[in-house]
Amino acid sequence: MGQEIEAAQFSPDDFVEYAERLRAETVLLGEWFDADVFSPRDRMGGYELEAWLIDSQARPAPLNESFLKHLDNPMVVPELACFNVELNDHPQHLWGSALSRFEASLGATWKQCSQAASDLHLRLLMIGILPTLKESELSQENMSDLERYRALNEQILRLREGRPLELDINGREHLGVVHNNVMLEAATTSFQLHLKVHPRSAARAYNASMIASAPMVAVAANSPFLFAHNLWNETRIPLFEQSVEVGGFAGASQGPMRRVTFGSGYVRNSVLECFIENEQHYPLLLPMPFHDGLEQMSHVRLHNGTIWRWNRPLIGFDYDGMPHLRIEHRVTPGGPTIVDMIANAALFYGLMQALMCAEIPPEQQLQFSMARDNFYAAAQHGLEAHVTWLDGQRSSMQKLLQEQLLPMARQGLEQLEIDRDDIDRYLGIIEARVRSGQSGSVWQRAYVERHGDDLEAMTQAYYAHQERGAPVHEWDIS
């Protein structure tokens, strides 16, 4: 979905032509899997960070066009809303000082972006959901001026037969909202992690990413407030799922095949199963024809980009044109600080390596339905969630992380030959966060409990802490 399209409206012939090309590319993709043509260059990581532009009152500032023009950095691009931008970076080989390099590189880009924002009397904030955001600000007037976003809005509403989108979130409080466009999605900003995998490990990696989703969303939670309502620890999860609420073919628009989904199950043999599911079960949203040859997989890739699995297999290409496979892990929010996010990345890459290389595949030990239940429990309750792990035992997420998952992640990072100083630094931050119980969401709620429901004051305090750069477990609420 990062690629621009040429038109926002489509004819019936466009859908027919796209479907034919999508089917042909999916067949060719199956041949690629059979012939093992994917790049064996694996163990590479990357990320995307979505951030907010805010003004001096901590309100969203819909000025990303002016900001991006002033910044003039091709690695920073617009997002759905005019008050959001996305920071990208070059991938790193996951060995040695990779994590430190990520922190230094993201820190440099963030500093450049912050200076550009300051030049325009703006500020930049990394957080899952901006606490001061009002529903009225999620209007089409605040949509970034790109054809793909206009088309996405039109096609989502077409599949819903014009019915407005409805939010119904039960958390510590209840929120019910009826909204007439897809801008609700713009309220959810994330720190998306990418892992390039060997073709023979891709199925194991995809399944491992789903199993790892529960601890990741619990430890990284940073989105408790939406429209002044105190909801889930990671309210991004139900918000995103309901913000583009359309399902599958043949009257299944209200069925189990959701556009934003944890998934329909583990893959059995290959992540090709996800792409076949895409072609067979999900209506087209953006039937923009490409004329660059089946081997570019342009129709497969664009269609895949309109199906937002929390863990999504991706097809990319190496510098020499060889196709490769990546897993995109979408469950973690932005913030609270750069070092917190790199620590989250360390936990993810370590857990993934350990789970992928386990002698007994973890998907044989934990039913998919249990992995899914763990994920939603962790999104709602954070570190206090009670989950079931591979041994069949139930415990709090906090205890599971301390006793099993942090040692597992350390083992995985050691297998990747990450420098010991990096392992100690970043997993040490996760360990301290888990021990203290203070994630970004916990800090936000604690601040409000101490100082009252002034979400502007809380966001200003959050921004001040973010600027200092200390990890969130060290933040006070005075």
PDB file of N, CA, C and O in Angstrom, residues 118-177:
ATOM      1  N   SER A 118      10.113  21.546  13.860  1.00  0.00           N
ATOM      2  CA  SER A 118      10.327  22.756  14.660  1.00  0.00           C
ATOM      3  C   SER A 118      10.407  23.996  13.784  1.00  0.00           C
ATOM      4  O   SER A 118       9.890  25.065  14.149  1.00  0.00           O
ATOM      5  N   ASP A 119      11.033  23.871  12.619  1.00  0.00           N
ATOM      6  CA  ASP A 119      11.130  24.999  11.691  1.00  0.00           C
ATOM      7  C   ASP A 119       9.751  25.505  11.281  1.00  0.00           C
ATOM      8  O   ASP A 119       9.585  26.688  10.954  1.00  0.00           O
ATOM      9  N   LEU A 120       8.761  24.600  11.302  1.00  0.00           N
ATOM     10  CA  LEU A 120       7.391  24.956  10.923  1.00  0.00           C
ATOM     11  C   LEU A 120       6.507  25.160  12.153  1.00  0.00           C
ATOM     12  O   LEU A 120       5.278  25.192  12.036  1.00  0.00           O
ATOM     13  N   HIS A 121       7.146  25.272  13.322  1.00  0.00           N
ATOM     14  CA  HIS A 121       6.440  25.453  14.592  1.00  0.00           C
ATOM     15  C   HIS A 121       5.526  24.257  14.902  1.00  0.00           C
ATOM     16  O   HIS A 121       4.435  24.412  15.444  1.00  0.00           O
ATOM     17  N   LEU A 122       6.023  23.081  14.547  1.00  0.00           N
ATOM     18  CA  LEU A 122       5.327  21.833  14.818  1.00  0.00           C
ATOM     19  C   LEU A 122       6.214  20.944  15.682  1.00  0.00           C
ATOM     20  O   LEU A 122       7.382  21.244  15.917  1.00  0.00           O
ATOM     21  N   ARG A 123       5.637  19.821  16.116  1.00  0.00           N
ATOM     22  CA  ARG A 123       6.401  18.812  16.848  1.00  0.00           C
ATOM     23  C   ARG A 123       6.044  17.438  16.304  1.00  0.00           C
ATOM     24  O   ARG A 123       5.016  17.250  15.663  1.00  0.00           O
ATOM     25  N   LEU A 124       6.917  16.483  16.567  1.00  0.00           N
ATOM     26  CA  LEU A 124       6.739  15.117  16.088  1.00  0.00           C
ATOM     27  C   LEU A 124       6.586  14.200  17.297  1.00  0.00           C
ATOM     28  O   LEU A 124       7.358  14.296  18.257  1.00  0.00           O
ATOM     29  N   LEU A 125       5.589  13.310  17.235  1.00  0.00           N
ATOM     30  CA  LEU A 125       5.296  12.437  18.373  1.00  0.00           C
ATOM     31  C   LEU A 125       5.156  11.003  17.900  1.00  0.00           C
ATOM     32  O   LEU A 125       4.512  10.734  16.885  1.00  0.00           O
ATOM     33  N   MET A 126       5.778  10.074  18.651  1.00  0.00           N
ATOM     34  CA  MET A 126       5.607   8.646  18.387  1.00  0.00           C
ATOM     35  C   MET A 126       4.768   8.041  19.504  1.00  0.00           C
ATOM     36  O   MET A 126       5.159   8.035  20.673  1.00  0.00           O
ATOM     37  N   ILE A 127       3.584   7.563  19.137  1.00  0.00           N
ATOM     38  CA  ILE A 127       2.634   7.000  20.095  1.00  0.00           C
ATOM     39  C   ILE A 127       1.631   6.186  19.293  1.00  0.00           C
ATOM     40  O   ILE A 127       1.434   6.436  18.100  1.00  0.00           O
ATOM     41  N   GLY A 128       1.000   5.212  19.905  1.00  0.00           N
ATOM     42  CA  GLY A 128       0.057   4.372  19.166  1.00  0.00           C
ATOM     43  C   GLY A 128      -1.168   5.135  18.698  1.00  0.00           C
ATOM     44  O   GLY A 128      -1.531   5.117  17.518  1.00  0.00           O
ATOM     45  N   ILE A 129      -1.856   5.807  19.615  1.00  0.00           N
ATOM     46  CA  ILE A 129      -3.012   6.650  19.316  1.00  0.00           C
ATOM     47  C   ILE A 129      -2.806   7.977  20.020  1.00  0.00           C
ATOM     48  O   ILE A 129      -2.506   8.001  21.225  1.00  0.00           O
ATOM     49  N   LEU A 130      -2.957   9.076  19.312  1.00  0.00           N
ATOM     50  CA  LEU A 130      -2.798  10.390  19.924  1.00  0.00           C
ATOM     51  C   LEU A 130      -3.960  10.635  20.884  1.00  0.00           C
ATOM     52  O   LEU A 130      -5.122  10.674  20.461  1.00  0.00           O
ATOM     53  N   PRO A 131      -3.701  10.811  22.188  1.00  0.00           N
ATOM     54  CA  PRO A 131      -4.789  10.917  23.165  1.00  0.00           C
ATOM     55  C   PRO A 131      -5.704  12.120  22.952  1.00  0.00           C
ATOM     56  O   PRO A 131      -6.874  12.094  23.350  1.00  0.00           O
ATOM     57  N   THR A 132      -5.180  13.188  22.333  1.00  0.00           N
ATOM     58  CA  THR A 132      -5.973  14.396  22.152  1.00  0.00           C
ATOM     59  C   THR A 132      -6.811  14.381  20.877  1.00  0.00           C
ATOM     60  O   THR A 132      -7.561  15.329  20.622  1.00  0.00           O
ATOM     61  N   LEU A 133      -6.694  13.335  20.080  1.00  0.00           N
ATOM     62  CA  LEU A 133      -7.398  13.265  18.798  1.00  0.00           C
ATOM     63  C   LEU A 133      -8.916  13.277  19.009  1.00  0.00           C
ATOM     64  O   LEU A 133      -9.451  12.573  19.868  1.00  0.00           O
ATOM     65  N   LYS A 134      -9.606  14.072  18.193  1.00  0.00           N
ATOM     66  CA  LYS A 134     -11.068  14.101  18.190  1.00  0.00           C
ATOM     67  C   LYS A 134     -11.586  13.380  16.948  1.00  0.00           C
ATOM     68  O   LYS A 134     -10.967  13.429  15.883  1.00  0.00           O
ATOM     69  N   GLU A 135     -12.750  12.752  17.096  1.00  0.00           N
ATOM     70  CA  GLU A 135     -13.314  12.043  15.953  1.00  0.00           C
ATOM     71  C   GLU A 135     -13.528  12.981  14.774  1.00  0.00           C
ATOM     72  O   GLU A 135     -13.315  12.606  13.621  1.00  0.00           O
ATOM     73  N   SER A 136     -13.936  14.213  15.039  1.00  0.00           N
ATOM     74  CA  SER A 136     -14.213  15.164  13.959  1.00  0.00           C
ATOM     75  C   SER A 136     -12.974  15.467  13.121  1.00  0.00           C
ATOM     76  O   SER A 136     -13.088  15.904  11.967  1.00  0.00           O
ATOM     77  N   GLU A 137     -11.784  15.237  13.677  1.00  0.00           N
ATOM     78  CA  GLU A 137     -10.549  15.491  12.937  1.00  0.00           C
ATOM     79  C   GLU A 137     -10.229  14.388  11.935  1.00  0.00           C
ATOM     80  O   GLU A 137      -9.366  14.556  11.078  1.00  0.00           O
ATOM     81  N   LEU A 138     -10.932  13.253  12.033  1.00  0.00           N
ATOM     82  CA  LEU A 138     -10.749  12.149  11.098  1.00  0.00           C
ATOM     83  C   LEU A 138     -11.723  12.326   9.934  1.00  0.00           C
ATOM     84  O   LEU A 138     -12.581  11.488   9.664  1.00  0.00           O
ATOM     85  N   SER A 139     -11.567  13.438   9.255  1.00  0.00           N
ATOM     86  CA  SER A 139     -12.441  13.801   8.144  1.00  0.00           C
ATOM     87  C   SER A 139     -11.693  13.641   6.824  1.00  0.00           C
ATOM     88  O   SER A 139     -10.455  13.602   6.787  1.00  0.00           O
ATOM     89  N   GLN A 140     -12.444  13.586   5.734  1.00  0.00           N
ATOM     90  CA  GLN A 140     -11.803  13.473   4.431  1.00  0.00           C
ATOM     91  C   GLN A 140     -10.989  14.714   4.090  1.00  0.00           C
ATOM     92  O   GLN A 140     -10.042  14.645   3.297  1.00  0.00           O
ATOM     93  N   GLU A 141     -11.323  15.839   4.697  1.00  0.00           N
ATOM     94  CA  GLU A 141     -10.525  17.047   4.489  1.00  0.00           C
ATOM     95  C   GLU A 141      -9.108  16.874   5.012  1.00  0.00           C
ATOM     96  O   GLU A 141      -8.177  17.544   4.543  1.00  0.00           O
ATOM     97  N   ASN A 142      -8.927  15.976   5.972  1.00  0.00           N
ATOM     98  CA  ASN A 142      -7.597  15.728   6.538  1.00  0.00           C
ATOM     99  C   ASN A 142      -6.935  14.486   5.953  1.00  0.00           C
ATOM    100  O   ASN A 142      -5.969  13.966   6.518  1.00  0.00           O
ATOM    101  N   MET A 143      -7.433  14.002   4.828  1.00  0.00           N
ATOM    102  CA  MET A 143      -6.825  12.865   4.144  1.00  0.00           C
ATOM    103  C   MET A 143      -5.685  13.353   3.257  1.00  0.00           C
ATOM    104  O   MET A 143      -5.820  14.366   2.565  1.00  0.00           O
ATOM    105  N   SER A 144      -4.562  12.650   3.293  1.00  0.00           N
ATOM    106  CA  SER A 144      -3.428  13.027   2.440  1.00  0.00           C
ATOM    107  C   SER A 144      -3.836  12.998   0.967  1.00  0.00           C
ATOM    108  O   SER A 144      -4.650  12.173   0.543  1.00  0.00           O
ATOM    109  N   ASP A 145      -3.250  13.894   0.194  1.00  0.00           N
ATOM    110  CA  ASP A 145      -3.643  14.105  -1.191  1.00  0.00           C
ATOM    111  C   ASP A 145      -2.973  13.082  -2.108  1.00  0.00           C
ATOM    112  O   ASP A 145      -2.084  13.391  -2.908  1.00  0.00           O
ATOM    113  N   LEU A 146      -3.418  11.819  -1.970  1.00  0.00           N
ATOM    114  CA  LEU A 146      -2.905  10.730  -2.803  1.00  0.00           C
ATOM    115  C   LEU A 146      -4.082   9.910  -3.319  1.00  0.00           C
ATOM    116  O   LEU A 146      -5.050   9.666  -2.588  1.00  0.00           O
ATOM    117  N   GLU A 147      -3.992   9.489  -4.582  1.00  0.00           N
ATOM    118  CA  GLU A 147      -5.093   8.762  -5.198  1.00  0.00           C
ATOM    119  C   GLU A 147      -5.408   7.458  -4.458  1.00  0.00           C
ATOM    120  O   GLU A 147      -6.557   7.052  -4.366  1.00  0.00           O
ATOM    121  N   ARG A 148      -4.381   6.779  -3.955  1.00  0.00           N
ATOM    122  CA  ARG A 148      -4.635   5.479  -3.334  1.00  0.00           C
ATOM    123  C   ARG A 148      -5.517   5.602  -2.100  1.00  0.00           C
ATOM    124  O   ARG A 148      -6.298   4.698  -1.808  1.00  0.00           O
ATOM    125  N   TYR A 149      -5.418   6.700  -1.384  1.00  0.00           N
ATOM    126  CA  TYR A 149      -6.245   6.865  -0.197  1.00  0.00           C
ATOM    127  C   TYR A 149      -7.683   7.201  -0.569  1.00  0.00           C
ATOM    128  O   TYR A 149      -8.628   6.703   0.054  1.00  0.00           O
ATOM    129  N   ARG A 150      -7.869   8.025  -1.589  1.00  0.00           N
ATOM    130  CA  ARG A 150      -9.227   8.310  -2.045  1.00  0.00           C
ATOM    131  C   ARG A 150      -9.888   7.035  -2.581  1.00  0.00           C
ATOM    132  O   ARG A 150     -11.067   6.770  -2.315  1.00  0.00           O
ATOM    133  N   ALA A 151      -9.112   6.259  -3.325  1.00  0.00           N
ATOM    134  CA  ALA A 151      -9.651   5.014  -3.874  1.00  0.00           C
ATOM    135  C   ALA A 151      -9.972   4.020  -2.765  1.00  0.00           C
ATOM    136  O   ALA A 151     -11.011   3.340  -2.806  1.00  0.00           O
ATOM    137  N   LEU A 152      -9.099   3.920  -1.788  1.00  0.00           N
ATOM    138  CA  LEU A 152      -9.333   3.007  -0.672  1.00  0.00           C
ATOM    139  C   LEU A 152     -10.633   3.356   0.035  1.00  0.00           C
ATOM    140  O   LEU A 152     -11.458   2.475   0.332  1.00  0.00           O
ATOM    141  N   ASN A 153     -10.850   4.633   0.303  1.00  0.00           N
ATOM    142  CA  ASN A 153     -12.067   5.069   0.976  1.00  0.00           C
ATOM    143  C   ASN A 153     -13.298   4.699   0.144  1.00  0.00           C
ATOM    144  O   ASN A 153     -14.277   4.138   0.655  1.00  0.00           O
ATOM    145  N   GLU A 154     -13.238   4.995  -1.150  1.00  0.00           N
ATOM    146  CA  GLU A 154     -14.377   4.719  -2.023  1.00  0.00           C
ATOM    147  C   GLU A 154     -14.687   3.235  -2.104  1.00  0.00           C
ATOM    148  O   GLU A 154     -15.860   2.821  -2.040  1.00  0.00           O
ATOM    149  N   GLN A 155     -13.651   2.409  -2.212  1.00  0.00           N
ATOM    150  CA  GLN A 155     -13.869   0.978  -2.387  1.00  0.00           C
ATOM    151  C   GLN A 155     -14.326   0.297  -1.095  1.00  0.00           C
ATOM    152  O   GLN A 155     -15.152  -0.627  -1.143  1.00  0.00           O
ATOM    153  N   ILE A 156     -13.818   0.742   0.033  1.00  0.00           N
ATOM    154  CA  ILE A 156     -14.296   0.188   1.307  1.00  0.00           C
ATOM    155  C   ILE A 156     -15.785   0.467   1.468  1.00  0.00           C
ATOM    156  O   ILE A 156     -16.581  -0.421   1.824  1.00  0.00           O
ATOM    157  N   LEU A 157     -16.199   1.698   1.186  1.00  0.00           N
ATOM    158  CA  LEU A 157     -17.614   2.046   1.323  1.00  0.00           C
ATOM    159  C   LEU A 157     -18.460   1.334   0.270  1.00  0.00           C
ATOM    160  O   LEU A 157     -19.614   0.969   0.532  1.00  0.00           O
ATOM    161  N   ARG A 158     -17.887   1.098  -0.922  1.00  0.00           N
ATOM    162  CA  ARG A 158     -18.617   0.334  -1.933  1.00  0.00           C
ATOM    163  C   ARG A 158     -18.894  -1.087  -1.447  1.00  0.00           C
ATOM    164  O   ARG A 158     -20.025  -1.591  -1.559  1.00  0.00           O
ATOM    165  N   LEU A 159     -17.888  -1.740  -0.899  1.00  0.00           N
ATOM    166  CA  LEU A 159     -18.076  -3.108  -0.411  1.00  0.00           C
ATOM    167  C   LEU A 159     -19.034  -3.152   0.772  1.00  0.00           C
ATOM    168  O   LEU A 159     -19.682  -4.174   1.016  1.00  0.00           O
ATOM    169  N   ARG A 160     -19.124  -2.050   1.509  1.00  0.00           N
ATOM    170  CA  ARG A 160     -20.076  -1.976   2.621  1.00  0.00           C
ATOM    171  C   ARG A 160     -21.447  -1.487   2.156  1.00  0.00           C
ATOM    172  O   ARG A 160     -22.328  -1.246   2.976  1.00  0.00           O
ATOM    173  N   GLU A 161     -21.603  -1.337   0.847  1.00  0.00           N
ATOM    174  CA  GLU A 161     -22.856  -0.884   0.257  1.00  0.00           C
ATOM    175  C   GLU A 161     -23.307   0.431   0.878  1.00  0.00           C
ATOM    176  O   GLU A 161     -24.494   0.665   1.113  1.00  0.00           O
ATOM    177  N   GLY A 162     -22.319   1.309   1.139  1.00  0.00           N
ATOM    178  CA  GLY A 162     -22.619   2.637   1.648  1.00  0.00           C
ATOM    179  C   GLY A 162     -22.868   2.721   3.142  1.00  0.00           C
ATOM    180  O   GLY A 162     -23.056   3.820   3.678  1.00  0.00           O
ATOM    181  N   ARG A 163     -22.881   1.575   3.832  1.00  0.00           N
ATOM    182  CA  ARG A 163     -23.113   1.610   5.288  1.00  0.00           C
ATOM    183  C   ARG A 163     -21.923   2.242   6.001  1.00  0.00           C
ATOM    184  O   ARG A 163     -20.776   1.926   5.681  1.00  0.00           O
ATOM    185  N   PRO A 164     -22.163   3.128   6.974  1.00  0.00           N
ATOM    186  CA  PRO A 164     -21.041   3.731   7.694  1.00  0.00           C
ATOM    187  C   PRO A 164     -20.296   2.689   8.521  1.00  0.00           C
ATOM    188  O   PRO A 164     -20.812   1.601   8.811  1.00  0.00           O
ATOM    189  N   LEU A 165     -19.074   3.032   8.866  1.00  0.00           N
ATOM    190  CA  LEU A 165     -18.268   2.167   9.730  1.00  0.00           C
ATOM    191  C   LEU A 165     -18.686   2.376  11.176  1.00  0.00           C
ATOM    192  O   LEU A 165     -19.019   3.498  11.581  1.00  0.00           O
ATOM    193  N   GLU A 166     -18.678   1.312  11.941  1.00  0.00           N
ATOM    194  CA  GLU A 166     -19.119   1.372  13.324  1.00  0.00           C
ATOM    195  C   GLU A 166     -18.025   0.862  14.248  1.00  0.00           C
ATOM    196  O   GLU A 166     -17.519  -0.244  14.070  1.00  0.00           O
ATOM    197  N   LEU A 167     -17.650   1.678  15.214  1.00  0.00           N
ATOM    198  CA  LEU A 167     -16.748   1.250  16.282  1.00  0.00           C
ATOM    199  C   LEU A 167     -17.569   0.823  17.486  1.00  0.00           C
ATOM    200  O   LEU A 167     -18.482   1.543  17.913  1.00  0.00           O
ATOM    201  N   ASP A 168     -17.234  -0.315  18.035  1.00  0.00           N
ATOM    202  CA  ASP A 168     -17.883  -0.793  19.250  1.00  0.00           C
ATOM    203  C   ASP A 168     -16.808  -1.490  20.074  1.00  0.00           C
ATOM    204  O   ASP A 168     -16.519  -2.668  19.871  1.00  0.00           O
ATOM    205  N   ILE A 169     -16.163  -0.738  20.961  1.00  0.00           N
ATOM    206  CA  ILE A 169     -15.015  -1.249  21.714  1.00  0.00           C
ATOM    207  C   ILE A 169     -15.344  -1.254  23.188  1.00  0.00           C
ATOM    208  O   ILE A 169     -15.669  -0.207  23.780  1.00  0.00           O
ATOM    209  N   ASN A 170     -15.267  -2.418  23.796  1.00  0.00           N
ATOM    210  CA  ASN A 170     -15.461  -2.564  25.231  1.00  0.00           C
ATOM    211  C   ASN A 170     -14.113  -2.754  25.900  1.00  0.00           C
ATOM    212  O   ASN A 170     -13.422  -3.743  25.651  1.00  0.00           O
ATOM    213  N   GLY A 171     -13.728  -1.798  26.716  1.00  0.00           N
ATOM    214  CA  GLY A 171     -12.505  -1.898  27.495  1.00  0.00           C
ATOM    215  C   GLY A 171     -12.817  -1.510  28.924  1.00  0.00           C
ATOM    216  O   GLY A 171     -13.832  -1.925  29.479  1.00  0.00           O
ATOM    217  N   ARG A 172     -11.965  -0.699  29.524  1.00  0.00           N
ATOM    218  CA  ARG A 172     -12.292  -0.184  30.851  1.00  0.00           C
ATOM    219  C   ARG A 172     -13.530   0.699  30.775  1.00  0.00           C
ATOM    220  O   ARG A 172     -14.284   0.820  31.738  1.00  0.00           O
ATOM    221  N   GLU A 173     -13.711   1.330  29.617  1.00  0.00           N
ATOM    222  CA  GLU A 173     -14.934   2.045  29.302  1.00  0.00           C
ATOM    223  C   GLU A 173     -15.461   1.515  27.976  1.00  0.00           C
ATOM    224  O   GLU A 173     -14.797   0.697  27.319  1.00  0.00           O
ATOM    225  N   HIS A 174     -16.633   1.971  27.586  1.00  0.00           N
ATOM    226  CA  HIS A 174     -17.207   1.538  26.312  1.00  0.00           C
ATOM    227  C   HIS A 174     -17.223   2.712  25.352  1.00  0.00           C
ATOM    228  O   HIS A 174     -17.555   3.841  25.719  1.00  0.00           O
ATOM    229  N   LEU A 175     -16.854   2.447  24.086  1.00  0.00           N
ATOM    230  CA  LEU A 175     -16.897   3.456  23.039  1.00  0.00           C
ATOM    231  C   LEU A 175     -17.726   2.926  21.877  1.00  0.00           C
ATOM    232  O   LEU A 175     -17.446   1.851  21.340  1.00  0.00           O
ATOM    233  N   GLY A 176     -18.728   3.690  21.499  1.00  0.00           N
ATOM    234  CA  GLY A 176     -19.522   3.387  20.321  1.00  0.00           C
ATOM    235  C   GLY A 176     -19.543   4.603  19.411  1.00  0.00           C
ATOM    236  O   GLY A 176     -19.928   5.692  19.838  1.00  0.00           O
ATOM    237  N   VAL A 177     -19.096   4.433  18.158  1.00  0.00           N
ATOM    238  CA  VAL A 177     -18.984   5.540  17.213  1.00  0.00           C
ATOM    239  C   VAL A 177     -19.444   5.061  15.845  1.00  0.00           C
ATOM    240  O   VAL A 177     -19.145   3.932  15.443  1.00  0.00           O
TER     241      VAL A 177
END
